[in-house]
PDB file of C-alpha atoms in Angstrom:
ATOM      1  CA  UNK A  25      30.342 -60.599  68.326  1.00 96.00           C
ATOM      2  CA  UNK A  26      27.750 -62.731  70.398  1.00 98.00           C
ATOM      3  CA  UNK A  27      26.773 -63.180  74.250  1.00 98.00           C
ATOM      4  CA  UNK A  28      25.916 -65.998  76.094  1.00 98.00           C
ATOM      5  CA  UNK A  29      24.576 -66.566  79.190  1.00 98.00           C
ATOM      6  CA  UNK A  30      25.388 -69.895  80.537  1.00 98.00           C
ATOM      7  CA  UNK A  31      24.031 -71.888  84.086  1.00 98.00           C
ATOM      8  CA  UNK A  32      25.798 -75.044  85.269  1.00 98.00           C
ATOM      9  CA  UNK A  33      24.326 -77.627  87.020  1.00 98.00           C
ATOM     10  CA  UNK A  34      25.753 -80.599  88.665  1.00 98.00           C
ATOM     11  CA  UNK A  35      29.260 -81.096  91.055  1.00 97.00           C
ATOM     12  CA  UNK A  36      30.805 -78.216  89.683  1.00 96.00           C
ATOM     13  CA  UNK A  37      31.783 -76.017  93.191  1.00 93.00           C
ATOM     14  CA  UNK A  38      35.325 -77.390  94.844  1.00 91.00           C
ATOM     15  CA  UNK A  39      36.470 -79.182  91.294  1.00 94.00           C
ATOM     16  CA  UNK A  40      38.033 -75.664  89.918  1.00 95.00           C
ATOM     17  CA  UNK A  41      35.401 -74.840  87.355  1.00 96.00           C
ATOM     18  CA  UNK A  42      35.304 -71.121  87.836  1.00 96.00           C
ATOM     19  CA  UNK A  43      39.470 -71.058  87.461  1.00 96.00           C
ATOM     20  CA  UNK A  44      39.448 -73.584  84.306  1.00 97.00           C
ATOM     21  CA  UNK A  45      36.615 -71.484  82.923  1.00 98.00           C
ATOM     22  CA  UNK A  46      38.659 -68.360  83.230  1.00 98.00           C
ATOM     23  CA  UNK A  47      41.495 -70.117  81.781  1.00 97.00           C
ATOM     24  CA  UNK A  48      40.080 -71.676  78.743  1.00 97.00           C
ATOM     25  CA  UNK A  49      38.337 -68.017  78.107  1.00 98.00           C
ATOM     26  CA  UNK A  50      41.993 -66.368  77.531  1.00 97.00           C
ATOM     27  CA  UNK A  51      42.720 -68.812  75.713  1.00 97.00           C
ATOM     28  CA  UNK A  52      39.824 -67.987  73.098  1.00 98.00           C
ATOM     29  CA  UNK A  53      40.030 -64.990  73.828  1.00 98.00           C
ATOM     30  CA  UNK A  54      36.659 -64.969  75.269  1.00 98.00           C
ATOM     31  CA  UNK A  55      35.658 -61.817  77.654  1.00 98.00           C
ATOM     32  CA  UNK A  56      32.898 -62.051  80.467  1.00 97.00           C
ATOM     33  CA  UNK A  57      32.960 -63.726  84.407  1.00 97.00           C
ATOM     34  CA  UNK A  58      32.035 -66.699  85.760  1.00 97.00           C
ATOM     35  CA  UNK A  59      30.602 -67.393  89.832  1.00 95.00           C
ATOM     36  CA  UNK A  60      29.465 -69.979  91.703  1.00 94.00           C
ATOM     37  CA  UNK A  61      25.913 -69.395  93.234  1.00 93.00           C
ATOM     38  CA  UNK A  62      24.507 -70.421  96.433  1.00 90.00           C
ATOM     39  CA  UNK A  63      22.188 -73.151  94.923  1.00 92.00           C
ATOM     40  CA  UNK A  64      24.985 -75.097  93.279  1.00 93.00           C
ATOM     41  CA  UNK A  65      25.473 -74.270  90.321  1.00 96.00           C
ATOM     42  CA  UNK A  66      27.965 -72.245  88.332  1.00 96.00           C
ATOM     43  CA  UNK A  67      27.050 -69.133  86.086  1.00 96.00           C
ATOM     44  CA  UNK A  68      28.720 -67.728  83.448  1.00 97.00           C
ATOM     45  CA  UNK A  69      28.918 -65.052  80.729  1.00 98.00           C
ATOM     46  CA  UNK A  70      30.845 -65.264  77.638  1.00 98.00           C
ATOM     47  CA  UNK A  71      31.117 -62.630  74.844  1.00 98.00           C
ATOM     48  CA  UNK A  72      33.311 -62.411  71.943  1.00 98.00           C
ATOM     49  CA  UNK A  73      33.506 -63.965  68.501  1.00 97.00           C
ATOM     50  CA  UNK A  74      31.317 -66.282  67.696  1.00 98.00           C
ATOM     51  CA  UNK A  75      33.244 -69.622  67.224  1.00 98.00           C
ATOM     52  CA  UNK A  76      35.215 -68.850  70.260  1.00 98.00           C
ATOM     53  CA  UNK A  77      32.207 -68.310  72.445  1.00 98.00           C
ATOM     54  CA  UNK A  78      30.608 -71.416  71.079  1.00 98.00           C
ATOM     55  CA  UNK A  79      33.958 -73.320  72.174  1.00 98.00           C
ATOM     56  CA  UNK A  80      33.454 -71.924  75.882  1.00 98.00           C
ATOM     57  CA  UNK A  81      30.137 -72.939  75.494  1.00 98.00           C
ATOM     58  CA  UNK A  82      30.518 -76.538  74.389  1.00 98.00           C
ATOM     59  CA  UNK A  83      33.032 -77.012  77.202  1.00 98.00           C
ATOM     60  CA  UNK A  84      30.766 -75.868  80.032  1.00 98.00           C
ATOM     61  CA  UNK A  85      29.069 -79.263  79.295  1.00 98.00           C
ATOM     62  CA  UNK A  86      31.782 -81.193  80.101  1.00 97.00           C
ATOM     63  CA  UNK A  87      33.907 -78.544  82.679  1.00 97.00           C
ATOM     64  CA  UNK A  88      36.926 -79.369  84.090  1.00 96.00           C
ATOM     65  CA  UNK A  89      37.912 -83.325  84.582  1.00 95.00           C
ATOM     66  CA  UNK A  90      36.600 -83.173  88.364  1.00 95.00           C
ATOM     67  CA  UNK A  91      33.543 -81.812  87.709  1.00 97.00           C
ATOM     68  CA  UNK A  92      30.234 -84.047  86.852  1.00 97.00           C
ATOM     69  CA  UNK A  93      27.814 -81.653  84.668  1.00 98.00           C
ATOM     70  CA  UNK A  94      24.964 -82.351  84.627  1.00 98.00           C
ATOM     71  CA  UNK A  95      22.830 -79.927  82.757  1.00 98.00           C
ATOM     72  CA  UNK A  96      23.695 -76.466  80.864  1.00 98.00           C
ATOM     73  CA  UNK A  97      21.410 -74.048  80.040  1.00 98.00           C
ATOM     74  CA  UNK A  98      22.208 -71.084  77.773  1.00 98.00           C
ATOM     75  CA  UNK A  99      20.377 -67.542  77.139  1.00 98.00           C
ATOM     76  CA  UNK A 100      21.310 -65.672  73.846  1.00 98.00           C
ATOM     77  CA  UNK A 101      21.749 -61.840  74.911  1.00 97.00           C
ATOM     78  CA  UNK A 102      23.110 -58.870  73.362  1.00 97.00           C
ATOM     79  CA  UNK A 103      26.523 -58.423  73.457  1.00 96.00           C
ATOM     80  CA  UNK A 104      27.779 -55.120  75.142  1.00 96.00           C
ATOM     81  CA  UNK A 105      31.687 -54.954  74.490  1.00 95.00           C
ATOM     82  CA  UNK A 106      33.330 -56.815  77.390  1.00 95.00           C
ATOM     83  CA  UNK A 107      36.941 -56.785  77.913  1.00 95.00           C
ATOM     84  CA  UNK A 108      38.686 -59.355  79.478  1.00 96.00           C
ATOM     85  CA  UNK A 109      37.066 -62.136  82.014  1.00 97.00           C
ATOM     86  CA  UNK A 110      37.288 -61.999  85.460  1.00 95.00           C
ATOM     87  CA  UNK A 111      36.262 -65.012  88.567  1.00 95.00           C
ATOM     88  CA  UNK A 112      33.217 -63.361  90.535  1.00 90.00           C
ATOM     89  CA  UNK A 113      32.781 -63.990  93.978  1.00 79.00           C
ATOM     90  CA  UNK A 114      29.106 -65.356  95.198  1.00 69.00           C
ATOM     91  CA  UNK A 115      26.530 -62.428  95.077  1.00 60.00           C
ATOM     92  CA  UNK A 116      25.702 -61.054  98.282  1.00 54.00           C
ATOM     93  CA  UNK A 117      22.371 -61.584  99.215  1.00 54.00           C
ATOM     94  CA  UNK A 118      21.456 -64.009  96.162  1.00 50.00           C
TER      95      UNK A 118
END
């Protein structure tokens, strides 16, 4: 099992990023979340098997077909045993 943390820049609020995201993570069966954040972007965690999470993170380069990305950057961290994968709403405060 692996963890990554990903941060999307580009247009990728209003174009259903965070919904496609949690999609395509059942589909891999991928656990984590995924929010927008105030500046723009969208963050996401992904944890699971490793070719799985490496498919979640390849598409976060490209999102959904609305979207425009334009970059991705991704933090290995250690993987704590997530189940399932949820849509977070914008911190508070961030």
């Amino acid at each position: 099992m692996i963890r990554r943390r990903v941060v999307v820049s580009g247009q990728v609020h209003g174009v259903f990023f965070r919904d496609t995201c949690r999609r395509m993570a059942g589909e891999h069966k991928v656990a984590g979340w995924v929010r927008n954040l105030p500046d723009g972007t969208v963050e996401a965690l992904f944890e699971g098997d490793p070719a799985s999470v490496q498919k979640l993170v390849d598409w976060a380069h490209e999102g959904p077909p609305m979207a425009t990305v334009s970059s991705v950057s991704v933090r290995e961290e250690e993987p704590e045993g997530l189940s399932g994968f949820e849509v977070w709403e914008t911190p508070a405060g961030y």
